[in-house]
């Protein structure tokens, strides 16, 4: 787990004010948004969101789900491992939030979220699910579920009954303990939503003026093609980034200004260029907008396509590399890559990005090919 703690010395306590759109978003947090866009947004909200925890599996960080928690705000987010896109949101502390649905208050300092109030706001639905082992009752609507604890002395009343526990025998109504909004059949079986073809009204999770990136294809020795989703009934747009042709100015005109810029001061791999047949390769100090310029000819020298592992440095979306008629994707292991395009040129190089023990995954291997290096 990684904790991203902000300096909150000047922060005043404030409830987040979020609207519930079942199956789509909770306030700013839209299902389908990449973990990079969420974290980049949270960096700008440190006054009201002071702490962020990233949780992942050390053994298989790419293939298993990862979790982002806002402990001071009572929110947990679940991301798909391979795509790193948000697929469910959980709220577990309603004292820290003001939640609304359409024009009604679901939870606030003046309104407690009870079974009865939830049912009145969201309307009729099918009988829910009773978990006898946890003494919990789940009320389900399309794209949103509400979990209520049932006192042990009353649980038997609902085991064989289809009645909703609107009120308990003591006259109280169960108090909401968790809210889940998600894409999928239910909050236990969530899936990644499709990419949106419309602009995001909150301006979070969009990639410049061109909208959502559908795919990124790198062609060895030629460059990178970024394919954007068709939006608002327009035709799909593809932008080519060509090695030794495209300039930084071309990039800004074509795809807009980058969210962040990283400067690569030296090429630590150049000493190996004659052995592995390439002139310039990734060394881990590369640009978040996936390109490097040489500062002299002012042309793009290198394209970097990364599926970022949380706990390392920066970011990027899923990509593929074209070699002949074969496509190498960001989820493949080196054995599969070797089957498609042949063995690498020589032994892999060892690269340790986490000086001082900051990288929990240890060193990586760089396997070189003519025109590419795979980390």
Coordinates of C-alpha atoms in Angstrom, one line a residue:
X1 CA 0.0 0.0 0.0
X2 CA 1.2 3.5 -0.8
X3 CA -0.1 6.6 1.0
X4 CA -0.1 9.9 -0.8
X5 CA -0.4 12.4 2.1
X6 CA -0.9 16.1 1.4
X7 CA 0.1 19.0 3.7
X8 CA -3.3 19.7 5.3
X9 CA -2.2 22.2 7.9
X10 CA -4.4 24.8 6.4
X11 CA -7.3 22.5 5.5
X12 CA -10.6 23.1 7.1
X13 CA -13.1 20.2 7.5
X14 CA -15.6 20.2 4.7
X15 CA -18.1 17.7 3.5
X16 CA -17.8 16.6 -0.1
X17 CA -21.0 17.4 -2.0
X18 CA -21.5 14.6 -4.6
X19 CA -24.5 13.6 -6.7
X20 CA -25.3 10.0 -7.4
X21 CA -25.8 8.9 -11.0
X22 CA -26.4 5.1 -10.7
X23 CA -24.0 3.1 -12.9
X24 CA -22.3 6.2 -14.2
X25 CA -20.6 8.4 -11.6
X26 CA -20.5 9.7 -8.0
X27 CA -20.0 13.4 -8.3
X28 CA -16.6 14.0 -10.0
X29 CA -15.7 10.3 -10.0
X30 CA -16.9 8.8 -13.3
X31 CA -16.9 5.1 -13.9
X32 CA -14.5 4.2 -16.7
X33 CA -12.0 6.9 -15.8
X34 CA -8.3 5.9 -15.7
X35 CA -6.5 5.7 -12.4
X36 CA -4.0 8.3 -13.8
X37 CA -6.8 10.8 -14.4
X38 CA -8.3 10.2 -10.9
X39 CA -5.0 10.7 -9.2
X40 CA -4.2 13.8 -11.3
X41 CA -7.5 15.2 -10.2
X42 CA -7.0 14.4 -6.6
X43 CA -3.6 16.3 -6.6
X44 CA -5.6 19.4 -7.4
X45 CA -8.1 18.8 -4.5
X46 CA -5.7 18.3 -1.6
X47 CA -7.6 21.0 0.5
X48 CA -10.7 18.8 0.7
X49 CA -9.1 15.4 0.0
X50 CA -6.0 15.3 2.2
X51 CA -5.0 11.6 2.0
X52 CA -5.1 8.9 -0.7
X53 CA -4.2 5.2 -0.2
X54 CA -3.2 3.0 -3.2
X55 CA -3.6 -0.8 -2.6
X56 CA -2.5 -3.5 -5.0
X57 CA -1.2 -7.1 -5.0
X58 CA 2.6 -7.3 -5.0
X59 CA 2.6 -10.7 -6.8
X60 CA 0.4 -9.7 -9.7
X61 CA -0.1 -5.9 -9.8
X62 CA -1.1 -5.7 -13.5
X63 CA -3.6 -8.6 -13.7
X64 CA -5.5 -8.1 -10.4
X65 CA -7.7 -5.2 -9.4
X66 CA -6.3 -2.3 -7.6
X67 CA -7.9 0.0 -5.0
X68 CA -7.8 3.7 -4.3
X69 CA -9.1 4.8 -0.9
X70 CA -9.9 8.3 0.4
X71 CA -9.9 7.5 4.2
X72 CA -10.7 11.1 5.3
X73 CA -13.7 11.2 2.9
X74 CA -15.1 7.7 3.4
X75 CA -14.7 6.6 -0.3
X76 CA -13.1 3.5 -1.9
X77 CA -12.6 3.1 -5.6
X78 CA -11.9 -0.2 -7.5
X79 CA -10.0 -0.3 -10.7
X80 CA -9.6 -3.0 -13.3
X81 CA -6.0 -4.2 -13.3
X82 CA -5.2 -4.6 -17.0
X83 CA -7.0 -1.5 -18.2
X84 CA -6.6 0.5 -14.9
X85 CA -10.0 2.0 -15.4
X86 CA -12.6 2.7 -12.6
X87 CA -15.3 0.1 -12.3
X88 CA -16.9 0.6 -8.9
X89 CA -17.2 3.1 -6.1
X90 CA -18.0 2.5 -2.5
X91 CA -19.1 4.9 0.2
X92 CA -18.7 3.7 3.8
X93 CA -18.8 6.9 6.0
X94 CA -21.7 9.1 5.3
X95 CA -20.8 11.6 8.1
X96 CA -18.1 13.0 5.7
X97 CA -20.3 13.5 2.6
X98 CA -23.4 15.2 1.4
X99 CA -25.0 12.9 -1.2
X100 CA -27.9 13.8 -3.5
X101 CA -30.0 11.9 -6.1
X102 CA -31.8 14.2 -8.6
X103 CA -33.3 16.8 -6.3
X104 CA -33.3 14.8 -3.1
X105 CA -30.8 14.6 -0.2
X106 CA -29.7 11.0 0.4
X107 CA -27.3 11.9 3.2
X108 CA -26.2 15.1 4.9
X109 CA -25.8 16.7 8.3
X110 CA -29.6 17.1 8.3
X111 CA -30.7 13.8 6.7
X112 CA -29.7 10.4 7.9
X113 CA -29.7 7.7 5.2
X114 CA -32.2 5.1 6.4
X115 CA -33.8 2.2 4.6
X116 CA -37.1 4.1 4.6
X117 CA -35.6 7.3 3.2
X118 CA -33.7 5.5 0.5
X119 CA -36.8 3.6 -0.6
X120 CA -38.8 6.8 -0.8
X121 CA -36.1 8.5 -2.9
X122 CA -35.2 5.8 -5.3
X123 CA -38.7 4.1 -5.5
X124 CA -39.9 0.5 -5.8
X125 CA -37.5 -2.3 -6.7
X126 CA -37.2 -6.1 -6.5
X127 CA -36.8 -7.8 -3.1
X128 CA -33.2 -7.5 -1.9
X129 CA -30.6 -10.0 -0.7
X130 CA -30.3 -11.1 2.9
X131 CA -26.9 -12.2 4.1
X132 CA -27.5 -14.2 7.3
X133 CA -23.8 -14.7 8.1
X134 CA -23.2 -10.9 8.1
X135 CA -26.6 -9.8 9.2
X136 CA -26.9 -7.5 6.3
X137 CA -29.7 -6.7 3.8
X138 CA -28.8 -5.3 0.3
X139 CA -31.3 -3.2 -1.6
X140 CA -30.4 -3.2 -5.3
X141 CA -31.3 -0.8 -8.1
X142 CA -29.7 -0.7 -11.6
X143 CA -26.1 0.5 -11.1
X144 CA -26.4 1.2 -7.4
X145 CA -26.8 -1.0 -4.2
X146 CA -27.4 -0.1 -0.6
X147 CA -26.2 -2.3 2.3
X148 CA -28.0 -2.1 5.7
X149 CA -27.1 -4.0 8.9
X150 CA -30.0 -5.8 10.5
X151 CA -29.9 -6.3 14.3
X152 CA -29.4 -10.0 15.1
X153 CA -32.6 -10.1 17.1
X154 CA -34.6 -9.1 14.0
X155 CA -32.8 -11.1 11.3
X156 CA -35.2 -14.1 11.5
X157 CA -38.1 -11.9 10.5
X158 CA -36.7 -11.6 6.9
X159 CA -35.2 -15.0 6.3
X160 CA -38.3 -16.5 4.6
X161 CA -40.1 -13.2 3.9
X162 CA -40.2 -11.0 0.8
X163 CA -41.1 -8.0 2.9
X164 CA -38.6 -5.1 2.8
X165 CA -37.2 -4.1 6.2
X166 CA -38.5 -0.5 5.9
X167 CA -39.1 -0.5 9.6
X168 CA -38.1 -2.8 12.4
X169 CA -40.3 -4.0 15.2
X170 CA -38.9 -1.4 17.5
X171 CA -40.1 1.4 15.2
X172 CA -36.7 2.3 13.8
X173 CA -35.5 2.0 10.2
X174 CA -32.1 0.3 9.4
X175 CA -29.3 2.9 8.9
X176 CA -27.3 2.7 5.6
X177 CA -23.7 1.4 6.1
X178 CA -22.4 1.1 2.5
X179 CA -23.3 2.4 -0.9
X180 CA -22.0 0.9 -4.1
X181 CA -22.3 2.4 -7.6
X182 CA -20.9 0.2 -10.4
X183 CA -21.0 -1.1 -13.9
X184 CA -22.2 -4.7 -14.1
X185 CA -24.8 -7.1 -12.8
X186 CA -24.2 -6.3 -9.2
X187 CA -21.6 -4.8 -6.9
X188 CA -20.0 -8.2 -6.4
X189 CA -19.6 -8.8 -10.2
X190 CA -18.5 -5.5 -11.7
X191 CA -17.1 -5.0 -15.1
X192 CA -15.3 -2.1 -16.9
X193 CA -17.7 0.2 -18.6
X194 CA -17.2 1.0 -22.3
X195 CA -15.4 4.2 -23.2
X196 CA -17.7 7.2 -23.5
X197 CA -18.1 8.9 -26.8
X198 CA -19.4 12.1 -25.3
X199 CA -17.4 14.8 -23.6
X200 CA -17.1 14.6 -19.8
X201 CA -19.0 17.5 -18.2
X202 CA -16.7 17.6 -15.2
X203 CA -13.6 17.8 -17.5
X204 CA -12.0 14.9 -15.7
X205 CA -10.8 11.8 -17.5
X206 CA -10.8 13.4 -21.0
X207 CA -7.6 13.5 -23.0
X208 CA -7.4 17.0 -24.4
X209 CA -9.9 18.4 -26.9
X210 CA -10.0 15.2 -28.8
X211 CA -11.6 13.2 -26.0
X212 CA -11.1 9.6 -25.0
X213 CA -8.1 7.6 -26.4
X214 CA -9.4 4.3 -27.7
X215 CA -6.0 2.7 -28.5
X216 CA -2.3 3.5 -29.1
X217 CA -0.4 1.6 -31.7
X218 CA 3.4 1.8 -32.0
X219 CA 5.0 0.7 -35.3
X220 CA 8.7 -0.1 -34.9
X221 CA 11.1 2.4 -36.4
X222 CA 8.2 4.5 -37.6
X223 CA 6.3 6.0 -34.7
X224 CA 3.0 5.9 -32.8
X225 CA -0.6 6.3 -33.9
X226 CA -3.1 7.5 -31.3
X227 CA -6.7 6.6 -32.1
X228 CA -9.4 8.7 -30.5
X229 CA -13.0 7.6 -30.1
X230 CA -15.6 9.2 -32.4
X231 CA -17.5 11.9 -30.3
X232 CA -20.8 13.7 -30.7
X233 CA -21.6 11.9 -34.0
X234 CA -18.2 12.9 -35.6
X235 CA -15.8 10.6 -37.3
X236 CA -12.9 8.9 -35.4
X237 CA -9.7 10.8 -35.3
X238 CA -6.2 9.3 -35.5
X239 CA -3.0 11.3 -34.8
X240 CA 0.4 10.0 -36.0
X241 CA 3.6 10.8 -34.1
X242 CA 6.5 10.0 -36.4
X243 CA 10.1 9.5 -35.2
X244 CA 12.5 12.2 -36.5
X245 CA 9.6 14.0 -38.2
X246 CA 7.0 15.2 -35.6
X247 CA 8.0 18.2 -33.6
X248 CA 6.8 19.2 -30.1
X249 CA 4.9 22.0 -31.7
X250 CA 3.2 19.5 -34.0
X251 CA 2.1 17.5 -30.9
X252 CA 0.6 20.5 -29.1
X253 CA -1.3 21.5 -32.2
X254 CA -2.6 17.9 -32.8
X255 CA -3.4 16.7 -29.3
X256 CA -3.2 19.7 -27.0
X257 CA -1.0 20.6 -24.1
X258 CA 0.3 17.7 -21.9
X259 CA -0.9 17.3 -18.4
X260 CA 2.6 17.0 -17.1
X261 CA 6.1 17.3 -18.5
X262 CA 9.2 15.3 -17.5
X263 CA 12.7 16.2 -18.6
X264 CA 15.2 13.5 -19.7
X265 CA 18.6 15.0 -19.0
X266 CA 20.7 12.0 -20.3
X267 CA 20.3 8.7 -22.1
X268 CA 21.7 6.0 -19.8
X269 CA 21.1 3.3 -22.4
X270 CA 23.2 4.9 -25.2
X271 CA 26.2 2.9 -24.1
X272 CA 24.4 -0.3 -25.1
X273 CA 23.2 0.9 -28.4
X274 CA 25.6 -1.1 -30.6
X275 CA 24.9 -4.3 -28.7
X276 CA 21.1 -4.2 -29.0
X277 CA 20.7 -2.4 -32.3
X278 CA 18.9 0.7 -31.2
X279 CA 20.0 4.3 -30.7
X280 CA 17.8 5.5 -28.0
X281 CA 15.6 3.7 -25.5
X282 CA 13.6 4.2 -22.4
X283 CA 15.4 4.6 -19.1
X284 CA 12.5 5.4 -16.8
X285 CA 13.0 9.2 -16.9
X286 CA 10.7 9.8 -19.8
X287 CA 7.9 12.1 -20.6
X288 CA 4.3 11.5 -19.5
X289 CA 3.1 12.6 -23.0
X290 CA 5.0 9.6 -24.3
X291 CA 7.5 11.5 -26.5
X292 CA 11.1 12.8 -26.3
X293 CA 12.7 15.5 -28.4
X294 CA 16.4 16.0 -28.8
X295 CA 16.4 19.8 -28.2
X296 CA 18.6 20.4 -31.3
X297 CA 16.8 19.3 -34.4
X298 CA 13.6 19.6 -32.3
X299 CA 12.1 16.4 -33.6
X300 CA 10.6 13.4 -31.7
X301 CA 13.4 10.9 -31.2
X302 CA 11.6 8.3 -29.1
X303 CA 8.1 7.1 -28.3
X304 CA 7.5 5.5 -24.9
X305 CA 4.4 3.4 -24.5
X306 CA 3.8 2.3 -20.9
X307 CA 1.2 0.4 -18.8
X308 CA 2.2 1.9 -15.5
X309 CA 2.4 -0.3 -12.4
X310 CA 1.3 1.5 -9.3
X311 CA 4.2 2.1 -7.0
X312 CA 6.4 3.1 -9.8
X313 CA 6.9 6.6 -11.3
X314 CA 4.2 7.9 -13.6
X315 CA 1.4 6.7 -15.9
X316 CA -0.1 5.7 -19.2
X317 CA -2.9 3.8 -20.9
X318 CA -2.8 0.3 -22.5
X319 CA -1.0 0.1 -25.8
X320 CA 0.1 -2.2 -28.5
X321 CA 3.2 -2.5 -30.7
X322 CA 3.0 -3.6 -34.3
X323 CA 5.8 -5.9 -35.7
X324 CA 4.8 -7.1 -39.1
X325 CA 1.3 -8.5 -38.8
X326 CA 1.8 -9.3 -35.1
X327 CA 0.6 -7.1 -32.3
X328 CA 2.3 -7.0 -28.9
X329 CA 0.0 -5.7 -26.1
X330 CA 0.9 -4.2 -22.8
X331 CA -0.5 -7.3 -21.0
X332 CA 1.9 -9.8 -22.6
X333 CA 4.9 -11.3 -20.9
X334 CA 8.3 -11.5 -22.6
X335 CA 7.9 -15.2 -23.4
X336 CA 4.8 -14.5 -25.5
X337 CA 6.4 -11.5 -27.2
X338 CA 9.4 -13.7 -28.1
X339 CA 7.0 -16.2 -29.7
X340 CA 5.5 -13.5 -31.9
X341 CA 8.5 -11.5 -33.0
X342 CA 11.5 -13.7 -32.1
X343 CA 14.0 -13.7 -29.3
X344 CA 15.6 -10.4 -28.1
X345 CA 19.0 -9.3 -29.2
X346 CA 21.2 -10.6 -26.5
X347 CA 20.6 -11.0 -22.7
X348 CA 18.2 -8.7 -20.9
X349 CA 19.7 -5.7 -19.1
X350 CA 18.9 -5.1 -15.4
X351 CA 17.3 -1.8 -14.5
X352 CA 16.4 -0.6 -11.0
X353 CA 14.1 2.3 -10.9
X354 CA 13.6 2.3 -7.2
X355 CA 16.7 3.8 -5.6
X356 CA 16.5 3.8 -1.9
X357 CA 13.9 1.1 -1.7
X358 CA 11.1 3.2 -3.0
X359 CA 10.1 0.7 -5.7
X360 CA 8.4 -2.3 -4.0
X361 CA 8.6 -4.5 -7.1
X362 CA 12.4 -4.5 -7.4
X363 CA 14.5 -4.3 -10.6
X364 CA 13.1 -4.9 -14.1
X365 CA 14.6 -6.4 -17.2
X366 CA 15.1 -4.5 -20.5
X367 CA 14.9 -6.8 -23.6
X368 CA 16.2 -5.2 -26.7
X369 CA 14.9 -5.6 -30.3
X370 CA 15.8 -3.7 -33.5
X371 CA 13.8 -0.6 -33.0
X372 CA 12.3 -1.3 -29.6
X373 CA 13.0 -2.1 -26.0
X374 CA 10.5 -4.0 -23.8
X375 CA 10.7 -3.5 -20.0

